[in-house]
Coordinates of C-alpha atoms in Angstrom, one line a residue:
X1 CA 10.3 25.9 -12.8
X2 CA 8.1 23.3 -10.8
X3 CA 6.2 24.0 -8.3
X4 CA 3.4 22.6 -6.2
X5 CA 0.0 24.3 -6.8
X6 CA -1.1 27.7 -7.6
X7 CA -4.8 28.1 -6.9
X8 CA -7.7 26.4 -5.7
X9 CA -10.0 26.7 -8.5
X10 CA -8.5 23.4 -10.5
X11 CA -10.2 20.3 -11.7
X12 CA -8.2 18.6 -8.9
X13 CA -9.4 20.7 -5.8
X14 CA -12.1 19.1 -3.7
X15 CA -11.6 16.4 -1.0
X16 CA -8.6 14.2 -1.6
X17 CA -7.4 16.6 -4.7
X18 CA -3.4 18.0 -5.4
X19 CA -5.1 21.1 -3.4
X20 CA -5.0 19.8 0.2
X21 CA -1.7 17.9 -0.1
X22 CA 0.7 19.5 2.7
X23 CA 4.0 18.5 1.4
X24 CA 6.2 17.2 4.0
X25 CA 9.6 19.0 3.9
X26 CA 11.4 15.4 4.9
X27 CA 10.9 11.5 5.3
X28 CA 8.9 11.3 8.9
X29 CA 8.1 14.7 9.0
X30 CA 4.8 15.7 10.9
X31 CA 2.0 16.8 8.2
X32 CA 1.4 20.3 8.6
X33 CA -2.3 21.7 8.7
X34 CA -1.6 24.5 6.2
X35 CA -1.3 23.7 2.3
X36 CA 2.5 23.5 1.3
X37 CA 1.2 26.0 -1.5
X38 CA -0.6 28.3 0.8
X39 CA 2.5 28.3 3.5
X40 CA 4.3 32.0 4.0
X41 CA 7.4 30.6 3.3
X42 CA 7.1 30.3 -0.9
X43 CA 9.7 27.8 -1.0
X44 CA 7.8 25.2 1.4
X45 CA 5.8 24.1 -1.6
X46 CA 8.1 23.0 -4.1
X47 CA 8.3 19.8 -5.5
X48 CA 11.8 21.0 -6.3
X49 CA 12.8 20.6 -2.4
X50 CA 14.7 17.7 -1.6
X51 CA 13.7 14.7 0.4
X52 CA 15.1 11.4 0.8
X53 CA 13.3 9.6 -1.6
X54 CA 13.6 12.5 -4.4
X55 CA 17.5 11.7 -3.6
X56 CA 18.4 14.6 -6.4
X57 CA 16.3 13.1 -9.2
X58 CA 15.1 15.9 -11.8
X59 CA 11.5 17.0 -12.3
X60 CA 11.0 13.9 -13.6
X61 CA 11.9 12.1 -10.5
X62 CA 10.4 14.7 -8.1
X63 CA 7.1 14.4 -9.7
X64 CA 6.9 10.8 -9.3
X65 CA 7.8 11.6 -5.7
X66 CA 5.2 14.4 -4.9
X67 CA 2.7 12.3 -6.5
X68 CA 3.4 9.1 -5.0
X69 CA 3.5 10.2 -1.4
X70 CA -0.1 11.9 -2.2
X71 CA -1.0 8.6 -3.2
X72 CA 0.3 6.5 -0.8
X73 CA -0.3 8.5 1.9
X74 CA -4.5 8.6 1.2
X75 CA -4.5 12.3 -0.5
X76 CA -5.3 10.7 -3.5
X77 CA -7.9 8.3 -2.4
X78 CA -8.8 4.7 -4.6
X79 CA -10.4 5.6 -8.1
X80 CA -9.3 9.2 -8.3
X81 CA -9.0 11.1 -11.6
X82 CA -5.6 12.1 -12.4
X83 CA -5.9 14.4 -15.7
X84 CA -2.4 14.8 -16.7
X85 CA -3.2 18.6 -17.8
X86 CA -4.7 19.7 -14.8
X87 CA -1.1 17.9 -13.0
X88 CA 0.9 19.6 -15.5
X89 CA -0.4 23.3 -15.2
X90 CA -0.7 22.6 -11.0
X91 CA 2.9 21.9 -10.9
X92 CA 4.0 23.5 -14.1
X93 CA 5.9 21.3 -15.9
X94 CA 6.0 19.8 -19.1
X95 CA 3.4 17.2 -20.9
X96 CA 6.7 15.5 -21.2
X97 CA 7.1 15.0 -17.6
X98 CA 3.7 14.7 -16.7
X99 CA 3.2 11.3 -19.1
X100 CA 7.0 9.8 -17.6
X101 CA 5.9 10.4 -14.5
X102 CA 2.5 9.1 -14.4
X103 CA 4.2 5.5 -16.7
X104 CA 6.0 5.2 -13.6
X105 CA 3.7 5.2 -11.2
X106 CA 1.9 2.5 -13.5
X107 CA 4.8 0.0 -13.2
X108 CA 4.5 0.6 -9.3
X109 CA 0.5 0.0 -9.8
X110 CA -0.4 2.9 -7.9
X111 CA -2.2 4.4 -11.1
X112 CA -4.0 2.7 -14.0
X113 CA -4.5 4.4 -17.7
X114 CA -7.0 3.3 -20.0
X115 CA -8.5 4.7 -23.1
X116 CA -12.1 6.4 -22.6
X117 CA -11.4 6.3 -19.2
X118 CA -8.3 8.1 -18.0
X119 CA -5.5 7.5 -15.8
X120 CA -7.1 6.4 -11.9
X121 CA -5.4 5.7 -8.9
X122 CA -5.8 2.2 -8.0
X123 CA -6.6 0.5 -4.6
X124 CA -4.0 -0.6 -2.4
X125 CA -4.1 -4.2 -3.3
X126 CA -3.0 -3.2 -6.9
X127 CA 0.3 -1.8 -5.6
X128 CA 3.5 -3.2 -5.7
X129 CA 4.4 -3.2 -2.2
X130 CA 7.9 -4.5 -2.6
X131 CA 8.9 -1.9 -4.7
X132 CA 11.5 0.2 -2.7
X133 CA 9.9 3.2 -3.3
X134 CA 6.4 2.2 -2.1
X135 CA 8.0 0.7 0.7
X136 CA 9.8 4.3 1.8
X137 CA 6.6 6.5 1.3
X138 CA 4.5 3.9 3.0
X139 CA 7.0 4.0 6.1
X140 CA 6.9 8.1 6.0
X141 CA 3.2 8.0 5.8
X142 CA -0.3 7.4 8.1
X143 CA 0.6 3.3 7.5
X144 CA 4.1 3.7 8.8
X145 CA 3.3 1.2 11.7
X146 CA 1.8 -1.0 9.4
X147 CA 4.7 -1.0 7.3
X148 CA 7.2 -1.3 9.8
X149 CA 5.5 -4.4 11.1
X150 CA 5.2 -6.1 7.5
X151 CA 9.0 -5.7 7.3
X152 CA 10.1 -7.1 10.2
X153 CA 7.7 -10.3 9.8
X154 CA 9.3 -10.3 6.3
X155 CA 12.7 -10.3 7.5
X156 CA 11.8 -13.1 10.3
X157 CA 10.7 -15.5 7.3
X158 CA 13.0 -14.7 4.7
X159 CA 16.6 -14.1 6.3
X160 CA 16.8 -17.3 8.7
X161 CA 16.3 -19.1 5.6
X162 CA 18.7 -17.5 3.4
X163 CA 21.3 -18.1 6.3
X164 CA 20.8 -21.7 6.1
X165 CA 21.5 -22.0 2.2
X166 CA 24.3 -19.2 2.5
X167 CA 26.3 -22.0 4.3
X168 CA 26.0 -24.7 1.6
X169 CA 27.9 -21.5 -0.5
X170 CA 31.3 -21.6 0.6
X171 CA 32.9 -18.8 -1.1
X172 CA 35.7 -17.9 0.9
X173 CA 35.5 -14.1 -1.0
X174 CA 31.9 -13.6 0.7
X175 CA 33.1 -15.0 3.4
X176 CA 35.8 -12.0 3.5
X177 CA 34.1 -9.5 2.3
X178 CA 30.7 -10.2 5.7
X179 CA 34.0 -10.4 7.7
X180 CA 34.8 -7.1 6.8
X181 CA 31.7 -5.6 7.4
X182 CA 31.8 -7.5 10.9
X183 CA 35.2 -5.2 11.6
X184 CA 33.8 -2.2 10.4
X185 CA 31.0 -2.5 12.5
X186 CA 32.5 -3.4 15.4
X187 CA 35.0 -0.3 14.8
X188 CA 32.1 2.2 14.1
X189 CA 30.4 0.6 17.7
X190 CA 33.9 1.6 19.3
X191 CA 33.1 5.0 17.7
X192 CA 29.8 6.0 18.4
X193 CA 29.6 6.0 14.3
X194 CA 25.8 4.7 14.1
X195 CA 25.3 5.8 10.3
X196 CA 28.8 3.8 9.4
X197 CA 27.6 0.8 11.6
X198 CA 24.0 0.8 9.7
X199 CA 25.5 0.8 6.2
X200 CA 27.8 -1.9 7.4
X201 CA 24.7 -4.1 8.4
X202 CA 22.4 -3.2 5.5
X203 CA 25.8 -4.3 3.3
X204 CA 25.9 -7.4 5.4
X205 CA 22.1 -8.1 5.1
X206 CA 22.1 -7.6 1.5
X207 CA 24.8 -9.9 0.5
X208 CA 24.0 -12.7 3.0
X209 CA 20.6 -13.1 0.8
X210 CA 22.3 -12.7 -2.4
X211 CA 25.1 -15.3 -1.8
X212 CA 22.3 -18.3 -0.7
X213 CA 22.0 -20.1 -4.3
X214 CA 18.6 -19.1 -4.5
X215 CA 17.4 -16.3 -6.9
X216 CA 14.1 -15.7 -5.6
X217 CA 15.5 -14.7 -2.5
X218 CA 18.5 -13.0 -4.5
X219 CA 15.5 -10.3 -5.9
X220 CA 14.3 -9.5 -2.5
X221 CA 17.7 -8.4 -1.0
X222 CA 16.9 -4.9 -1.9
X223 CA 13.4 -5.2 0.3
X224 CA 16.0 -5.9 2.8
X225 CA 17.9 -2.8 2.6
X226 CA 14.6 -0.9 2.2
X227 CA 13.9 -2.5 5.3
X228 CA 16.6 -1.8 7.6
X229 CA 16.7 1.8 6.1
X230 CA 13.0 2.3 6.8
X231 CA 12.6 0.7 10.1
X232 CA 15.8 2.6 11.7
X233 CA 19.1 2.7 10.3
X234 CA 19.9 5.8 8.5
X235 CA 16.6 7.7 9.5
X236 CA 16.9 7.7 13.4
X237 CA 20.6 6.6 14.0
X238 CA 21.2 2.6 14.9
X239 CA 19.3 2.8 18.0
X240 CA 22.7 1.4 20.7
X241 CA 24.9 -0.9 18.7
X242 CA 25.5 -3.5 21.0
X243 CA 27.8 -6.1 21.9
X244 CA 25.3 -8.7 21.9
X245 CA 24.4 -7.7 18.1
X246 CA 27.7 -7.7 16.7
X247 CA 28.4 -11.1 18.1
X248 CA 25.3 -12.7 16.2
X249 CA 27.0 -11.0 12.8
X250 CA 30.1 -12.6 13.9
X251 CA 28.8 -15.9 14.6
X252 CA 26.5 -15.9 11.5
X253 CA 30.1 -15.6 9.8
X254 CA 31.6 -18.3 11.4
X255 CA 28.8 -21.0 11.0
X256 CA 29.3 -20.0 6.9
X257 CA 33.0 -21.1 7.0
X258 CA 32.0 -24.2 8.3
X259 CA 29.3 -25.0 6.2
X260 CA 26.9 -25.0 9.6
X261 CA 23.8 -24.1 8.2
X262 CA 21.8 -25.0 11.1
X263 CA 24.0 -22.9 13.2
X264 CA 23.9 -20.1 10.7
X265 CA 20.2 -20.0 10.8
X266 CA 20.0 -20.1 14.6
X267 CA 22.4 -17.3 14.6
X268 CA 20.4 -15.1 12.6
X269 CA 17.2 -15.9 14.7
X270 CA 18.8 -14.6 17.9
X271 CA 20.2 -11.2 15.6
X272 CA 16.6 -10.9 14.3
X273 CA 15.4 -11.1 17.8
X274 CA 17.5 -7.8 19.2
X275 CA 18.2 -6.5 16.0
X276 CA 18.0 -2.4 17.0
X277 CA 16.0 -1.7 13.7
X278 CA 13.5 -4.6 13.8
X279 CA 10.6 -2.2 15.7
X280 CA 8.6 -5.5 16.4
X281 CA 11.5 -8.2 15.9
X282 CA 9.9 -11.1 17.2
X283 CA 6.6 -11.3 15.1
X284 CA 3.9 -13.1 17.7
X285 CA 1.0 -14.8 15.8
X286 CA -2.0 -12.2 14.9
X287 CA -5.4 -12.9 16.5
X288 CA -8.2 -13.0 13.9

């Protein structure tokens, strides 16, 4: 069986080791001041525990969670040692799961391996923030604000655009299908059905992007869902669907029939604008 760590007296203990790392028991949760492992309740500290982001993976998948949100979240600071034996007795499980585990957090380049050296955590401008993951721990974590705002100035710069070349792609079965999701949003408003009406939009979202002719913008249609799940959506309830939201969706669906790419774009400017899960939707030029 995993679990988090047993004692103290590890290789990894110290400032920034597995030893301090108060697991959160869900996405946004307030970090405790007592050790998961040290908690009363026994259960508290198990990797085992489901989150969001674990979304029912095995120990495999749980590991990479635990030790990605220690990462991300500073725990594990820049350079640190990760010995895969002392990670494998802490949270008792396998070699086996230890060495999957740690090759996935490679491909995210939160950890390095080399020979003679070992496997280190690497600093933040290693990682592959577009990855989904990342994105999702990051947004749970001390640099949620950070994250948030990245997002939404991502969105501002990449969605107008894809807008525009969506219109030169008149496929009436797209064109059907972001109608639909139009209705079913407007029907889950009429409801009070916020989680319906923010799977509805992140559908609409997605496909918008991957309909515009263009396949770089195609790859980052899933940043997009990360997005609007991150920055409100499923995780706090659409914040008010409106009237004056659902009429951009509508009118970014009619400027695609026509071919109005201009319009299209505008459209999606003014949605972007009072978008309920853009937290900063109208990114204003930083000072330097």
């Amino acid at each position: 069986m995993m679990t988090a760590a047993r004692s103290a007296d590890s290789g990894l203990a110290g400032p920034g080791g597995l030893d301090r790392y108060p697991y959160a028991e869900a996405p946004g949760a307030e970090r405790v001041g007592t050790p998961a492992w040290e908690s009363a309740d026994p259960e508290l500290g198990r990797v085992g525990r489901r989150t969001a982001g674990s979304r029912g993976r095995g120990l495999h998948g749980q590991l990479v969670q635990q030790l990605g949100q220690m990462i991300v979240s500073g725990d594990l600071g820049a350079d640190r040692p990760l010995v895969p034996e002392e990670i494998g007795q802490r949270f008792e499980v396998s070699r086996t799961v230890v060495r999957e585990s740690l090759r996935v957090l490679e491909a995210k380049g939160l950890v390095s391996a080399r020979p003679n050296v070992g496997t280190r955590v690497r600093p933040v401008c290693d990682w592959n923030l577009l990855d989904p993951d990342i994105i999702e721990w990051r947004a749970f974590g001390p640099q949620r604000d950070d994250q948030r705002r990245e997002l939404s100035e991502l969105r501002w710069t990449i969605e107008p655009l894809a807008a525009r070349l969506a219109a030169g792609h008149g496929r009436d079965e797209v064109q059907q299908r972001l109608g639909d999701m139009v209705e079913i949003m407007g029907h889950a408003m009429g409801q009070g059905d916020s989680l319906t009406f923010a799977r509805a939009d992140a559908e609409f979202h997605s496909m918008l992007i991957q309909v515009a002719g263009n396949r770089m913008l195609e790859h980052l249609s899933g940043i997009v869902s990360a997005a609007l799940q991150v920055s409100g959506g499923p995780v706090i309830g659409c914040d008010r669907p409106n009237e004056t939201s659902l009429g951009h969706h509508a009118r970014i669906v009619e400027a695609l029939a026509t071919g109005d790419g201009a319009a299209a774009e505008a459209a999606m400017r003014q949605l972007l604008t009072i978008h309920p899960e853009v937290e900063r939707v109208v990114p204003s030029p930083r000072e330097h």
